[in-house]
Amino acid sequence: MNIPFVSFEPMHQEIEAEILSKFKAVFEKNSFIQGTEVKQFEEEFAAYCGAKYCIGCGNGLDALYLVLRAYGIGTGDEVIIPSNTYIATALAVTYAGAMPIFVEPDLATYNIDPKLIESAITEKTKAIMAVHLYGQTADMDPILALAKKYNLKVIEDSAQAHGAMYNGVRAGNLGDAAGFSFYPGKNLGALGDGGAVVTNNKELADKIRAIANYGSDRKYHHLYKGTNSRLDEVQAAFLRIKLKNLEKWNQSRRQTAKKYLEGITNPLVVKPVVADYAEHVWHLFVLRAENRDRFVEYLNNNGIGTTIHYPIPMHMQGAYEDLGLKEGALPLAEKICSEVVSIPMWYGISEEMIQFVIKKINEWQG
């Protein structure tokens, strides 16, 4: 049996006719930037998250950067981020001119450990960027309490958490602002790049919208030294169609995850943990194995697709060698990066495929 790590076919087959019809409508309308589809998607996605405002932008990295810019966070400032995340989280801080300060994760959830944040706060700290990794929200209440104590902003990196919930509240409505990615592989993915900021702060939303549009609040009137980062009309139209199906697709992922969690019993692999406060959306289903390379080879030889998210921790990437953090500086992030392997998790994966994955994992002998 051949089981790809990811497949968009079942999802896209269901909505193909609607996608093609919507493309034709946008094409014939000849309005491709800042049109009605973008406006309607922004309203719909804000409502879905339970927030007041959504500003479409070019990608998830831009979304985080725009929030930092709009808050005036830059040179001389520090932003606390988890040591275990995709590099875009750190790059957003770097692009704003600030310094990323890494805090280790909780080894159970892989999200930033709130108990370790306070010791990393200095007089230069301006924000905490909480990443909802793999589709599970960070533990937000203690993070928000620390932010209130030290007058810090809380920014959600929700790039992998479309629809995830924390104590009944959706990601995107848990902090001061949130950045989302609509990269095609996300639970809510465009057919190209795309992103958005979600917030309840009108002043912030207006400023982000202007900064993302060359710093302009109206044509040829530039309030800020802005950039060009806008969600285009075609992608917004596609996202509107997908948003209507997101809850169904997320529920399917939860059902697959439940089967994995109940069926995988091999003591040589560590299964993910769902926190009591979380409603996981399983952007990724991530296992850990000490003999990870052999485990991956074994799965691949049995036709099971895998991916590693992420094999090299940020502080050991050449891009951040200037921080002077050597191997051993962030041992939990290093341990996670050396052991994680993501197994197939996608809408439409068959029961036969799921059971085959479970069977082969349980047969692995290390």
mmCIF file of C-alpha atoms in Angstrom:
data_model
loop_
_atom_site.group_PDB
_atom_site.id
_atom_site.type_symbol
_atom_site.label_atom_id
_atom_site.label_comp_id
_atom_site.label_asym_id
_atom_site.label_seq_id
_atom_site.Cartn_x
_atom_site.Cartn_y
_atom_site.Cartn_z
ATOM 1 C CA MET A 1 0.000 0.000 0.000
ATOM 2 C CA ASN A 2 1.158 3.530 -0.790
ATOM 3 C CA ILE A 3 -0.051 6.210 1.627
ATOM 4 C CA PRO A 4 1.116 9.759 0.862
ATOM 5 C CA PHE A 5 2.012 12.049 3.737
ATOM 6 C CA VAL A 6 -0.620 14.465 2.456
ATOM 7 C CA SER A 7 -3.187 14.519 -0.323
ATOM 8 C CA PHE A 8 -5.475 17.370 -1.322
ATOM 9 C CA GLU A 9 -7.458 15.268 -3.785
ATOM 10 C CA PRO A 10 -10.423 14.199 -1.598
ATOM 11 C CA MET A 11 -10.878 17.761 -0.344
ATOM 12 C CA HIS A 12 -10.538 19.407 -3.732
ATOM 13 C CA GLN A 13 -12.703 16.883 -5.565
ATOM 14 C CA GLU A 14 -15.609 17.823 -3.318
ATOM 15 C CA ILE A 15 -15.343 21.535 -4.073
ATOM 16 C CA GLU A 16 -13.875 21.501 -7.597
ATOM 17 C CA ALA A 17 -17.010 22.666 -9.372
ATOM 18 C CA GLU A 18 -17.528 25.498 -6.910
ATOM 19 C CA ILE A 19 -13.864 26.535 -7.114
ATOM 20 C CA LEU A 20 -13.922 26.653 -10.919
ATOM 21 C CA SER A 21 -17.211 28.543 -10.955
ATOM 22 C CA LYS A 22 -15.880 31.097 -8.462
ATOM 23 C CA PHE A 23 -12.663 31.540 -10.440
ATOM 24 C CA LYS A 24 -14.690 32.229 -13.572
ATOM 25 C CA ALA A 25 -16.782 34.798 -11.695
ATOM 26 C CA VAL A 26 -13.721 36.633 -10.363
ATOM 27 C CA PHE A 27 -11.997 36.422 -13.737
ATOM 28 C CA GLU A 28 -14.970 37.939 -15.514
ATOM 29 C CA LYS A 29 -15.331 40.662 -12.899
ATOM 30 C CA ASN A 30 -11.757 41.874 -13.635
ATOM 31 C CA SER A 31 -11.166 43.012 -10.068
ATOM 32 C CA PHE A 32 -8.187 41.193 -8.572
ATOM 33 C CA ILE A 33 -6.869 43.293 -5.671
ATOM 34 C CA GLN A 34 -8.837 44.562 -2.652
ATOM 35 C CA GLY A 35 -12.209 43.616 -4.088
ATOM 36 C CA THR A 36 -15.427 42.275 -2.650
ATOM 37 C CA GLU A 37 -14.186 38.696 -2.210
ATOM 38 C CA VAL A 38 -11.395 39.857 0.102
ATOM 39 C CA LYS A 39 -13.774 42.051 2.084
ATOM 40 C CA GLN A 40 -16.291 39.248 2.489
ATOM 41 C CA PHE A 41 -13.666 36.691 3.430
ATOM 42 C CA GLU A 42 -12.240 39.057 6.047
ATOM 43 C CA GLU A 43 -15.674 39.493 7.584
ATOM 44 C CA GLU A 44 -16.408 35.764 7.506
ATOM 45 C CA PHE A 45 -13.062 34.675 8.924
ATOM 46 C CA ALA A 46 -13.182 37.275 11.705
ATOM 47 C CA ALA A 47 -16.646 36.006 12.637
ATOM 48 C CA TYR A 48 -15.433 32.404 12.515
ATOM 49 C CA CYS A 49 -12.632 33.225 14.964
ATOM 50 C CA GLY A 50 -15.046 35.188 17.162
ATOM 51 C CA ALA A 51 -13.132 38.414 16.599
ATOM 52 C CA LYS A 52 -14.088 41.815 15.193
ATOM 53 C CA TYR A 53 -11.480 42.410 12.495
ATOM 54 C CA CYS A 54 -9.503 40.464 9.910
ATOM 55 C CA ILE A 55 -6.929 41.919 7.530
ATOM 56 C CA GLY A 56 -5.840 39.717 4.645
ATOM 57 C CA CYS A 57 -2.157 39.789 3.718
ATOM 58 C CA GLY A 58 0.420 37.971 1.640
ATOM 59 C CA ASN A 59 1.352 35.101 3.975
ATOM 60 C CA GLY A 60 1.643 34.044 7.593
ATOM 61 C CA LEU A 61 5.101 35.519 8.100
ATOM 62 C CA ASP A 62 3.857 38.894 6.903
ATOM 63 C CA ALA A 63 0.889 38.648 9.276
ATOM 64 C CA LEU A 64 3.154 38.337 12.321
ATOM 65 C CA TYR A 65 5.529 41.008 11.062
ATOM 66 C CA LEU A 66 2.667 43.445 10.425
ATOM 67 C CA VAL A 67 1.404 43.051 13.987
ATOM 68 C CA LEU A 68 4.852 43.791 15.398
ATOM 69 C CA ARG A 69 5.265 46.797 13.097
ATOM 70 C CA ALA A 70 1.875 48.177 13.990
ATOM 71 C CA TYR A 71 2.688 47.919 17.688
ATOM 72 C CA GLY A 72 5.942 49.811 17.112
ATOM 73 C CA ILE A 73 8.064 46.882 18.264
ATOM 74 C CA GLY A 74 11.519 47.123 16.719
ATOM 75 C CA THR A 75 15.174 47.922 17.320
ATOM 76 C CA GLY A 76 16.216 47.437 20.927
ATOM 77 C CA ASP A 77 13.113 45.436 21.817
ATOM 78 C CA GLU A 78 12.775 41.763 22.668
ATOM 79 C CA VAL A 79 9.988 39.344 21.828
ATOM 80 C CA ILE A 80 9.642 36.023 23.630
ATOM 81 C CA ILE A 81 8.973 33.078 21.316
ATOM 82 C CA PRO A 82 9.087 29.306 21.754
ATOM 83 C CA SER A 83 12.352 27.552 20.983
ATOM 84 C CA ASN A 84 10.404 24.852 19.168
ATOM 85 C CA THR A 85 8.616 26.283 16.126
ATOM 86 C CA TYR A 86 9.017 27.010 12.434
ATOM 87 C CA ILE A 87 11.571 29.695 11.643
ATOM 88 C CA ALA A 88 8.894 32.127 10.372
ATOM 89 C CA THR A 89 8.058 32.961 13.999
ATOM 90 C CA ALA A 90 11.594 34.171 14.617
ATOM 91 C CA LEU A 91 11.925 35.829 11.210
ATOM 92 C CA ALA A 92 8.915 38.033 11.882
ATOM 93 C CA VAL A 93 10.648 39.351 14.990
ATOM 94 C CA THR A 94 13.908 39.826 13.110
ATOM 95 C CA TYR A 95 12.227 41.655 10.206
ATOM 96 C CA ALA A 96 10.645 44.061 12.691
ATOM 97 C CA GLY A 97 14.149 44.824 13.993
ATOM 98 C CA ALA A 98 13.644 43.214 17.406
ATOM 99 C CA MET A 99 15.434 40.305 19.091
ATOM 100 C CA PRO A 100 13.808 36.869 19.438
ATOM 101 C CA ILE A 101 14.222 35.387 22.911
ATOM 102 C CA PHE A 102 13.744 31.632 22.943
ATOM 103 C CA VAL A 103 11.853 29.865 25.706
ATOM 104 C CA GLU A 104 11.698 26.082 25.894
ATOM 105 C CA PRO A 105 8.458 24.110 25.389
ATOM 106 C CA ASP A 106 6.400 21.813 27.537
ATOM 107 C CA LEU A 107 7.552 18.381 26.355
ATOM 108 C CA ALA A 108 3.997 17.032 26.505
ATOM 109 C CA THR A 109 2.345 19.595 24.203
ATOM 110 C CA TYR A 110 5.435 20.986 22.395
ATOM 111 C CA ASN A 111 4.089 24.502 22.966
ATOM 112 C CA ILE A 112 5.882 27.185 24.952
ATOM 113 C CA ASP A 113 6.054 26.399 28.679
ATOM 114 C CA PRO A 114 4.381 29.281 30.553
ATOM 115 C CA LYS A 115 6.341 28.425 33.701
ATOM 116 C CA LEU A 116 9.594 29.368 31.942
ATOM 117 C CA ILE A 117 8.488 32.662 30.432
ATOM 118 C CA GLU A 118 8.804 34.991 33.432
ATOM 119 C CA SER A 119 12.522 34.368 33.877
ATOM 120 C CA ALA A 120 13.069 35.435 30.250
ATOM 121 C CA ILE A 121 11.306 38.792 30.650
ATOM 122 C CA THR A 122 13.555 41.864 30.793
ATOM 123 C CA GLU A 123 12.996 45.601 30.591
ATOM 124 C CA LYS A 124 13.387 45.232 26.811
ATOM 125 C CA THR A 125 10.589 42.676 26.455
ATOM 126 C CA LYS A 126 7.608 44.027 24.553
ATOM 127 C CA ALA A 127 5.616 40.954 23.566
ATOM 128 C CA ILE A 128 5.099 37.219 23.945
ATOM 129 C CA MET A 129 4.449 35.364 20.709
ATOM 130 C CA ALA A 130 2.587 32.163 21.536
ATOM 131 C CA VAL A 131 2.663 29.532 18.800
ATOM 132 C CA HIS A 132 -0.225 27.061 18.569
ATOM 133 C CA LEU A 133 1.973 24.282 17.237
ATOM 134 C CA TYR A 134 0.672 21.340 15.188
ATOM 135 C CA GLY A 135 -2.931 22.499 15.700
ATOM 136 C CA GLN A 136 -3.119 22.694 19.514
ATOM 137 C CA THR A 137 -3.306 26.030 21.312
ATOM 138 C CA ALA A 138 -0.670 27.100 23.779
ATOM 139 C CA ASP A 139 -1.727 27.357 27.429
ATOM 140 C CA MET A 140 -2.955 30.928 27.178
ATOM 141 C CA ASP A 141 -4.310 31.868 30.622
ATOM 142 C CA PRO A 142 -0.932 31.941 32.411
ATOM 143 C CA ILE A 143 0.611 33.659 29.380
ATOM 144 C CA LEU A 144 -2.057 36.368 29.443
ATOM 145 C CA ALA A 145 -1.573 36.774 33.193
ATOM 146 C CA LEU A 146 2.151 37.366 32.722
ATOM 147 C CA ALA A 147 1.462 39.822 29.914
ATOM 148 C CA LYS A 148 -0.876 41.790 32.148
ATOM 149 C CA LYS A 149 1.648 41.774 34.996
ATOM 150 C CA TYR A 150 4.463 43.120 32.804
ATOM 151 C CA ASN A 151 2.369 45.175 30.346
ATOM 152 C CA LEU A 152 3.263 43.031 27.334
ATOM 153 C CA LYS A 153 1.414 42.303 24.120
ATOM 154 C CA VAL A 154 0.353 38.731 23.372
ATOM 155 C CA ILE A 155 0.533 37.739 19.715
ATOM 156 C CA GLU A 156 -0.788 34.366 18.583
ATOM 157 C CA ASP A 157 1.072 32.536 15.848
ATOM 158 C CA SER A 158 -1.996 30.656 14.636
ATOM 159 C CA ALA A 159 -0.488 29.483 11.356
ATOM 160 C CA GLN A 160 -1.283 25.837 12.186
ATOM 161 C CA ALA A 161 -4.399 26.304 14.293
ATOM 162 C CA HIS A 162 -7.388 27.265 12.135
ATOM 163 C CA GLY A 163 -10.390 26.369 14.264
ATOM 164 C CA ALA A 164 -8.443 25.190 17.320
ATOM 165 C CA MET A 165 -9.969 26.120 20.666
ATOM 166 C CA TYR A 166 -8.719 26.981 24.150
ATOM 167 C CA ASN A 167 -11.353 26.522 26.852
ATOM 168 C CA GLY A 168 -14.050 27.059 24.238
ATOM 169 C CA VAL A 169 -12.485 30.138 22.600
ATOM 170 C CA ARG A 170 -11.050 29.904 19.098
ATOM 171 C CA ALA A 171 -7.446 30.585 18.187
ATOM 172 C CA GLY A 172 -7.226 34.111 16.831
ATOM 173 C CA ASN A 173 -9.344 35.484 19.662
ATOM 174 C CA LEU A 174 -7.087 34.654 22.603
ATOM 175 C CA GLY A 175 -4.499 37.452 22.599
ATOM 176 C CA ASP A 176 -4.106 41.016 21.359
ATOM 177 C CA ALA A 177 -3.735 39.895 17.749
ATOM 178 C CA ALA A 178 -3.116 36.725 15.777
ATOM 179 C CA GLY A 179 -1.334 35.853 12.560
ATOM 180 C CA PHE A 180 -2.683 33.117 10.285
ATOM 181 C CA SER A 181 -1.163 31.412 7.266
ATOM 182 C CA PHE A 182 -3.221 30.086 4.369
ATOM 183 C CA TYR A 183 -0.362 28.138 2.809
ATOM 184 C CA PRO A 184 -1.959 25.296 0.763
ATOM 185 C CA GLY A 185 -1.099 22.586 3.289
ATOM 186 C CA LYS A 186 -2.854 24.293 6.207
ATOM 187 C CA ASN A 187 -6.220 23.139 7.514
ATOM 188 C CA LEU A 188 -7.598 26.244 5.797
ATOM 189 C CA GLY A 189 -5.321 26.585 2.797
ATOM 190 C CA ALA A 190 -5.456 28.748 -0.296
ATOM 191 C CA LEU A 191 -4.340 27.541 -3.717
ATOM 192 C CA GLY A 192 -1.208 29.618 -3.298
ATOM 193 C CA ASP A 193 0.175 31.869 -0.571
ATOM 194 C CA GLY A 194 -1.987 33.941 1.721
ATOM 195 C CA GLY A 195 -2.292 35.113 5.302
ATOM 196 C CA ALA A 196 -4.310 37.265 7.674
ATOM 197 C CA VAL A 197 -4.211 39.165 10.936
ATOM 198 C CA VAL A 198 -7.156 38.819 13.312
ATOM 199 C CA THR A 199 -7.778 41.226 16.190
ATOM 200 C CA ASN A 200 -10.453 42.980 18.222
ATOM 201 C CA ASN A 201 -8.542 46.277 18.198
ATOM 202 C CA LYS A 202 -9.865 48.647 15.527
ATOM 203 C CA GLU A 203 -6.952 51.068 15.774
ATOM 204 C CA LEU A 204 -4.493 48.220 15.339
ATOM 205 C CA ALA A 205 -6.498 46.749 12.461
ATOM 206 C CA ASP A 206 -6.606 50.081 10.617
ATOM 207 C CA LYS A 207 -2.877 50.580 11.076
ATOM 208 C CA ILE A 208 -2.037 47.061 9.873
ATOM 209 C CA ARG A 209 -4.253 47.490 6.828
ATOM 210 C CA ALA A 210 -2.438 50.708 5.969
ATOM 211 C CA ILE A 211 1.081 49.339 6.570
ATOM 212 C CA ALA A 212 0.298 46.325 4.385
ATOM 213 C CA ASN A 213 -0.839 48.618 1.573
ATOM 214 C CA TYR A 214 2.307 50.733 1.133
ATOM 215 C CA GLY A 215 1.518 52.560 4.368
ATOM 216 C CA SER A 216 -1.552 54.077 2.752
ATOM 217 C CA ASP A 217 -4.948 54.640 4.339
ATOM 218 C CA ARG A 218 -6.283 55.933 1.019
ATOM 219 C CA LYS A 219 -4.866 56.185 -2.464
ATOM 220 C CA TYR A 220 -1.627 58.204 -2.666
ATOM 221 C CA HIS A 221 -1.866 59.159 1.012
ATOM 222 C CA HIS A 222 0.898 57.379 2.936
ATOM 223 C CA LEU A 223 0.940 57.512 6.717
ATOM 224 C CA TYR A 224 3.728 54.971 7.218
ATOM 225 C CA LYS A 225 6.758 53.523 5.456
ATOM 226 C CA GLY A 226 4.699 50.496 4.554
ATOM 227 C CA THR A 227 5.059 47.352 2.537
ATOM 228 C CA ASN A 228 3.019 45.489 -0.065
ATOM 229 C CA SER A 229 1.323 42.469 1.480
ATOM 230 C CA ARG A 230 -2.242 41.895 0.387
ATOM 231 C CA LEU A 231 -4.470 38.854 0.049
ATOM 232 C CA ASP A 232 -5.569 38.745 -3.579
ATOM 233 C CA GLU A 233 -9.139 38.427 -4.763
ATOM 234 C CA VAL A 234 -8.829 34.959 -6.304
ATOM 235 C CA GLN A 235 -7.331 33.382 -3.190
ATOM 236 C CA ALA A 236 -9.913 35.081 -0.968
ATOM 237 C CA ALA A 237 -12.658 33.639 -3.165
ATOM 238 C CA PHE A 238 -11.198 30.146 -2.839
ATOM 239 C CA LEU A 239 -10.778 30.567 0.927
ATOM 240 C CA ARG A 240 -14.434 31.552 1.309
ATOM 241 C CA ILE A 241 -15.434 28.224 -0.209
ATOM 242 C CA LYS A 242 -13.012 26.286 1.962
ATOM 243 C CA LEU A 243 -14.013 28.130 5.135
ATOM 244 C CA LYS A 244 -17.561 26.758 4.774
ATOM 245 C CA ASN A 245 -16.088 23.233 4.913
ATOM 246 C CA LEU A 246 -13.436 23.780 7.570
ATOM 247 C CA GLU A 247 -15.377 22.412 10.542
ATOM 248 C CA LYS A 248 -16.211 19.211 8.632
ATOM 249 C CA TRP A 249 -12.589 18.792 7.583
ATOM 250 C CA ASN A 250 -11.294 19.456 11.111
ATOM 251 C CA GLN A 251 -13.737 16.945 12.561
ATOM 252 C CA SER A 252 -12.468 14.330 10.108
ATOM 253 C CA ARG A 253 -8.920 15.031 11.284
ATOM 254 C CA ARG A 254 -10.023 14.572 14.891
ATOM 255 C CA GLN A 255 -11.555 11.211 14.049
ATOM 256 C CA THR A 256 -8.333 10.091 12.366
ATOM 257 C CA ALA A 257 -6.289 11.305 15.328
ATOM 258 C CA LYS A 258 -8.557 9.442 17.752
ATOM 259 C CA LYS A 259 -7.942 6.207 15.847
ATOM 260 C CA TYR A 260 -4.181 6.814 15.860
ATOM 261 C CA LEU A 261 -4.154 7.627 19.579
ATOM 262 C CA GLU A 262 -6.197 4.559 20.494
ATOM 263 C CA GLY A 263 -4.607 2.188 17.991
ATOM 264 C CA ILE A 264 -0.889 2.958 18.283
ATOM 265 C CA THR A 265 0.441 1.019 21.251
ATOM 266 C CA ASN A 266 4.121 0.574 20.404
ATOM 267 C CA PRO A 267 6.137 1.686 23.473
ATOM 268 C CA LEU A 268 9.024 2.715 21.194
ATOM 269 C CA VAL A 269 7.104 5.737 19.950
ATOM 270 C CA VAL A 270 5.742 8.703 21.919
ATOM 271 C CA LYS A 271 2.229 9.789 20.960
ATOM 272 C CA PRO A 272 1.004 13.399 21.109
ATOM 273 C CA VAL A 273 -0.836 14.619 24.190
ATOM 274 C CA VAL A 274 -4.040 16.643 24.031
ATOM 275 C CA ALA A 275 -4.225 19.151 26.884
ATOM 276 C CA ASP A 276 -7.416 19.375 28.959
ATOM 277 C CA TYR A 277 -7.982 22.954 27.810
ATOM 278 C CA ALA A 278 -7.540 22.237 24.107
ATOM 279 C CA GLU A 279 -9.683 21.264 21.172
ATOM 280 C CA HIS A 280 -6.997 20.114 18.759
ATOM 281 C CA VAL A 281 -7.397 20.476 14.980
ATOM 282 C CA TRP A 282 -4.510 18.146 14.103
ATOM 283 C CA HIS A 283 -2.758 20.143 11.429
ATOM 284 C CA LEU A 284 -0.053 17.553 12.034
ATOM 285 C CA PHE A 285 0.028 14.236 13.862
ATOM 286 C CA VAL A 286 3.520 14.077 15.301
ATOM 287 C CA LEU A 287 5.165 11.082 16.929
ATOM 288 C CA ARG A 288 8.579 10.900 18.592
ATOM 289 C CA ALA A 289 11.075 8.076 18.284
ATOM 290 C CA GLU A 290 14.631 7.899 19.595
ATOM 291 C CA ASN A 291 15.787 6.003 16.506
ATOM 292 C CA ARG A 292 13.955 8.468 14.277
ATOM 293 C CA ASP A 293 15.961 7.933 11.078
ATOM 294 C CA ARG A 294 15.456 4.170 11.229
ATOM 295 C CA PHE A 295 11.787 4.661 12.039
ATOM 296 C CA VAL A 296 11.292 6.967 9.043
ATOM 297 C CA GLU A 297 13.145 4.543 6.765
ATOM 298 C CA TYR A 298 10.973 1.694 8.026
ATOM 299 C CA LEU A 299 7.733 3.607 7.414
ATOM 300 C CA ASN A 300 8.829 4.800 3.976
ATOM 301 C CA ASN A 301 9.857 1.260 2.992
ATOM 302 C CA ASN A 302 6.327 0.193 3.877
ATOM 303 C CA GLY A 303 4.808 2.865 1.653
ATOM 304 C CA ILE A 304 3.908 5.294 4.445
ATOM 305 C CA GLY A 305 4.786 8.909 3.709
ATOM 306 C CA THR A 306 6.401 10.975 6.450
ATOM 307 C CA THR A 307 7.791 14.451 7.014
ATOM 308 C CA ILE A 308 9.928 15.903 9.790
ATOM 309 C CA HIS A 309 8.683 19.163 11.341
ATOM 310 C CA TYR A 310 11.396 20.407 12.008
ATOM 311 C CA PRO A 311 14.792 18.658 11.856
ATOM 312 C CA ILE A 312 17.036 21.587 12.879
ATOM 313 C CA PRO A 313 16.159 23.901 15.784
ATOM 314 C CA MET A 314 16.168 27.604 15.006
ATOM 315 C CA HIS A 315 19.129 28.481 17.207
ATOM 316 C CA MET A 316 21.272 25.974 15.276
ATOM 317 C CA GLN A 317 20.311 27.299 11.848
ATOM 318 C CA GLY A 318 22.916 29.360 10.016
ATOM 319 C CA ALA A 319 20.414 32.192 9.827
ATOM 320 C CA TYR A 320 20.646 32.665 13.599
ATOM 321 C CA GLU A 321 24.256 31.828 14.298
ATOM 322 C CA ASP A 322 24.716 35.503 15.169
ATOM 323 C CA LEU A 323 22.791 34.859 18.408
ATOM 324 C CA GLY A 324 25.728 32.787 19.619
ATOM 325 C CA LEU A 325 23.583 29.888 20.839
ATOM 326 C CA LYS A 326 25.430 26.603 20.457
ATOM 327 C CA GLU A 327 24.291 22.997 20.605
ATOM 328 C CA GLY A 328 23.023 22.270 24.106
ATOM 329 C CA ALA A 329 21.713 25.783 24.680
ATOM 330 C CA LEU A 330 18.083 24.723 24.263
ATOM 331 C CA PRO A 331 18.053 20.995 25.001
ATOM 332 C CA LEU A 332 14.305 20.414 24.812
ATOM 333 C CA ALA A 333 14.016 21.997 21.382
ATOM 334 C CA GLU A 334 17.030 19.973 20.271
ATOM 335 C CA LYS A 335 15.548 16.748 21.640
ATOM 336 C CA ILE A 336 12.220 17.357 19.912
ATOM 337 C CA CYS A 337 13.879 18.201 16.593
ATOM 338 C CA SER A 338 15.920 15.004 16.736
ATOM 339 C CA GLU A 339 12.946 12.725 17.468
ATOM 340 C CA VAL A 340 9.781 14.035 15.781
ATOM 341 C CA VAL A 341 8.202 12.495 12.708
ATOM 342 C CA SER A 342 4.853 13.463 11.209
ATOM 343 C CA ILE A 343 2.672 10.685 9.813
ATOM 344 C CA PRO A 344 -0.200 10.923 7.284
ATOM 345 C CA MET A 345 -2.976 13.246 8.450
ATOM 346 C CA TRP A 346 -5.377 14.590 5.850
ATOM 347 C CA TYR A 347 -9.057 14.856 5.077
ATOM 348 C CA GLY A 348 -10.238 11.822 3.129
ATOM 349 C CA ILE A 349 -7.618 9.339 4.282
ATOM 350 C CA SER A 350 -9.313 5.949 4.185
ATOM 351 C CA GLU A 351 -9.991 3.620 7.085
ATOM 352 C CA GLU A 352 -7.829 0.999 5.372
ATOM 353 C CA MET A 353 -4.924 3.441 5.201
ATOM 354 C CA ILE A 354 -5.323 4.476 8.839
ATOM 355 C CA GLN A 355 -5.332 0.895 10.052
ATOM 356 C CA PHE A 356 -2.331 0.028 7.879
ATOM 357 C CA VAL A 357 -0.356 2.928 9.399
ATOM 358 C CA ILE A 358 -1.307 1.792 12.898
ATOM 359 C CA LYS A 359 -0.410 -1.834 12.141
ATOM 360 C CA LYS A 360 3.024 -0.983 10.731
ATOM 361 C CA ILE A 361 3.871 1.369 13.583
ATOM 362 C CA ASN A 362 2.932 -1.264 16.130
ATOM 363 C CA GLU A 363 5.096 -3.844 14.295
ATOM 364 C CA TRP A 364 8.187 -1.652 14.362
ATOM 365 C CA GLN A 365 10.892 -3.138 16.576
ATOM 366 C CA GLY A 366 13.377 -0.292 16.634
#
